Each structure stands twice: as C-alpha cells, then as structure tokens.
XYZ file of C-alpha atoms in Angstrom:
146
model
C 10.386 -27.010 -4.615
C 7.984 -25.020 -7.064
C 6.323 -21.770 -6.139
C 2.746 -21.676 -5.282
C 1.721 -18.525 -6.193
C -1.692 -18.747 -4.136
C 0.580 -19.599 -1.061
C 2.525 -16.334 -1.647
C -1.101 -14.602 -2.435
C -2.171 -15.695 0.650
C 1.089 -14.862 2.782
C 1.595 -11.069 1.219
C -2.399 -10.271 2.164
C -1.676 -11.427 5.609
C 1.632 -9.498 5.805
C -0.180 -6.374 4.438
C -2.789 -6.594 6.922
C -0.594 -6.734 9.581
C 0.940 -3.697 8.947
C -2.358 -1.818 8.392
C -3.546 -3.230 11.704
C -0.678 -1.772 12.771
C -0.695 1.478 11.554
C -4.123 1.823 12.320
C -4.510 0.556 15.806
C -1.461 1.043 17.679
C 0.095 4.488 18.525
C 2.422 5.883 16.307
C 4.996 7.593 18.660
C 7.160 4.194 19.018
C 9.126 4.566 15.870
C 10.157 0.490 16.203
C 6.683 -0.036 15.689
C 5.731 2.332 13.423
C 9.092 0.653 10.913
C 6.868 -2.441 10.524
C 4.547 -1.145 8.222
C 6.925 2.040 7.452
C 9.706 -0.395 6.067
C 9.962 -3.988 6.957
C 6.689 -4.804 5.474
C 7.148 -2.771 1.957
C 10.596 -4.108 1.506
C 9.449 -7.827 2.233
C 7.128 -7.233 -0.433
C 9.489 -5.592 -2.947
C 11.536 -8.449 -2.366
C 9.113 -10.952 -3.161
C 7.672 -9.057 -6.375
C 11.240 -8.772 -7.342
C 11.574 -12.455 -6.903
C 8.349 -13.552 -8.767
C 9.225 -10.908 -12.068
C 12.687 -12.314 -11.996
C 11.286 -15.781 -12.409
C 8.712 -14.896 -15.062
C 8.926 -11.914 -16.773
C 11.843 -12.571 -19.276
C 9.816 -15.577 -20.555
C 6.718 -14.367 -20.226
C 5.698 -12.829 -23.732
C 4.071 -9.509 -22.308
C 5.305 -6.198 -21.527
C 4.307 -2.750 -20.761
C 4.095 -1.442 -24.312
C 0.179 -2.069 -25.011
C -2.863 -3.353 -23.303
C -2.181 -6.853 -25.206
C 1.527 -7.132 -23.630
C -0.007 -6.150 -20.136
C -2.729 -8.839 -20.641
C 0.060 -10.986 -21.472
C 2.496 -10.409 -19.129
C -0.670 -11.165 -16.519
C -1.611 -13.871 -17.805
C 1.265 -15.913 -15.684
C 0.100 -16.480 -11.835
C 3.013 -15.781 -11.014
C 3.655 -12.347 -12.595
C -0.213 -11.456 -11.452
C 0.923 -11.980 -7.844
C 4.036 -9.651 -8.040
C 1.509 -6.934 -9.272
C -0.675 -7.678 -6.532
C 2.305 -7.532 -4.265
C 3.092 -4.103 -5.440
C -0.471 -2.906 -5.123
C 0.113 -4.197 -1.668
C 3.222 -2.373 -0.893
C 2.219 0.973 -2.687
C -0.436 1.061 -0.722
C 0.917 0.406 2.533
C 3.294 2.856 1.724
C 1.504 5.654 1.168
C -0.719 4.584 3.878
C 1.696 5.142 6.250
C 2.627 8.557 4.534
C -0.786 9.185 4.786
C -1.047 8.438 8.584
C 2.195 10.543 9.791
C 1.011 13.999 7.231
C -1.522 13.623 9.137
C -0.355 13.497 12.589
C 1.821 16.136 11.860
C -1.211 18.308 10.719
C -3.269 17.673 13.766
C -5.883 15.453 12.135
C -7.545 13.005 14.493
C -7.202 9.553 13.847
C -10.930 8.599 13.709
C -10.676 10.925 10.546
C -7.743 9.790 9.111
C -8.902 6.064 9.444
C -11.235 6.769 6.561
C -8.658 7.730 4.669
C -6.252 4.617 5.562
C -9.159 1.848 4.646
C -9.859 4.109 1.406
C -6.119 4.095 0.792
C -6.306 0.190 1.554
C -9.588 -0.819 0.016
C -8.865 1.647 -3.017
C -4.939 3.050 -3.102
C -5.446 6.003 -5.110
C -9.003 7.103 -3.783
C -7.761 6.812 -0.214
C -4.413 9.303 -1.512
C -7.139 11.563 -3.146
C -9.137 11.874 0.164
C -6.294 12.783 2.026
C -5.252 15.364 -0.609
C -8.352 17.299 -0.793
C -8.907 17.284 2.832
C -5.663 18.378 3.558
C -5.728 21.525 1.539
C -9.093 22.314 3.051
C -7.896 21.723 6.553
C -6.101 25.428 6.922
C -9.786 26.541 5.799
C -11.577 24.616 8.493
C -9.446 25.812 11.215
C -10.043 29.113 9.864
C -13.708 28.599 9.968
C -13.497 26.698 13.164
C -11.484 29.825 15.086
C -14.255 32.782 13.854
C-alpha cells in the first residue's frame, strides 16, 4: 500500500493538536495525562519522521550541506512531511517544558497560554517569550512585594 503523505500530514496535525489541547486545557497534576503530550505524542511523531526519512532520504538527492541540498532534500512530499513532523514534535516538546517551568515558577496559566500558542503557532518565538519573561519574573515579584 503506498504512503500518502497528505494522509500522514493530516494525521500528525491532529495528533499534535491533541496534545496541545491537552496541555493547555486539562490540569497538569495527573502525570498519566500530562505523558500524552510529554511523551506518547513526541515519540509517535519521531517514529513517523523516522519512518518517512528512512524511505526517502537516501534517494533523495538533497542534504544538509547548502541551501540547494535542503531545497532538494524538500522537494520529496514525503521528506517535507517528516520535517513538518519534527516541527510538530519540537514544538510540542518544548511546549510542554514550557508549561511545567512554569508551574514550577508560579506563573498562572492564563499567562503561560500565550506563551504555549506562541510556542505552537511560532516554536521558537513562543521559547523566546517564555525566556525573557522568566528572567524578569524574580523582578516582578520584587516589584510586586514593595
């Protein structure tokens, strides 16, 4: 049976979302729950973009060694949708990093929503957010207690 990559486009967004939904919506202090998007979800999607480069990459014609071997290597659906799926489980990932940092540091989760849908909108942007906010946090409670 041949691979439809749009089927397995369509199946890791779902998968993704349901562990954002997840990590956003639900409480966080049942760790069965909180595994979903914590491992199950990222290791589904490893597997699968381990699957897809397996099939595709040796034959490709691209690489990593210059923009032209990138655009090559994309250039097969089925090598775009393993990157996607590792956007995907990056993400997610650090999403959930995101999420328990920032239960441990006392950050409400109205707040730390914004950072999650930056995180998932934007991966990096979302991580950035979090950063900066983070190391002004000790400086807000500090302003918050005079």
């Amino acid at each position: 049976m041949p691979l439809d990559p749009d089927a397995v486009f369509r199946l890791g967004n779902m998968t993704a979302l349901v562990g954002w939904a997840i990590l956003v919506f639900l409480p966080r202090r049942f760790p069965l729950l909180l595994a979903v998007p914590k491992f199950a979800i990222p290791a589904l999607l490893a597997l699968a973009y381990a699957g897809l480069m397996f099939v595709r990459f040796f034959d490709s014609g691209g690489g990593y060694g210059s923009l032209d071997a990138v655009r090559a290597l994309f250039a097969h659906d089925e090598i775009l949708v393993a990157g996607w799926l590792h956007y995907l489980a990056f993400d997610l990932f650090v999403g959930v990093w995101i999420a328990e940092q920032a239960d441990r540091a006392g950050i409400p989760r109205l707040i730390q929503t914004a950072f999650l849908l930056a995180t998932f909108m934007f991966g990096p942007v979302g991580l950035a957010l979090y950063l900066f906010t983070r190391a002004a946090l000790p400086r807000w409670r500090a302003g918050a207690a005079a």
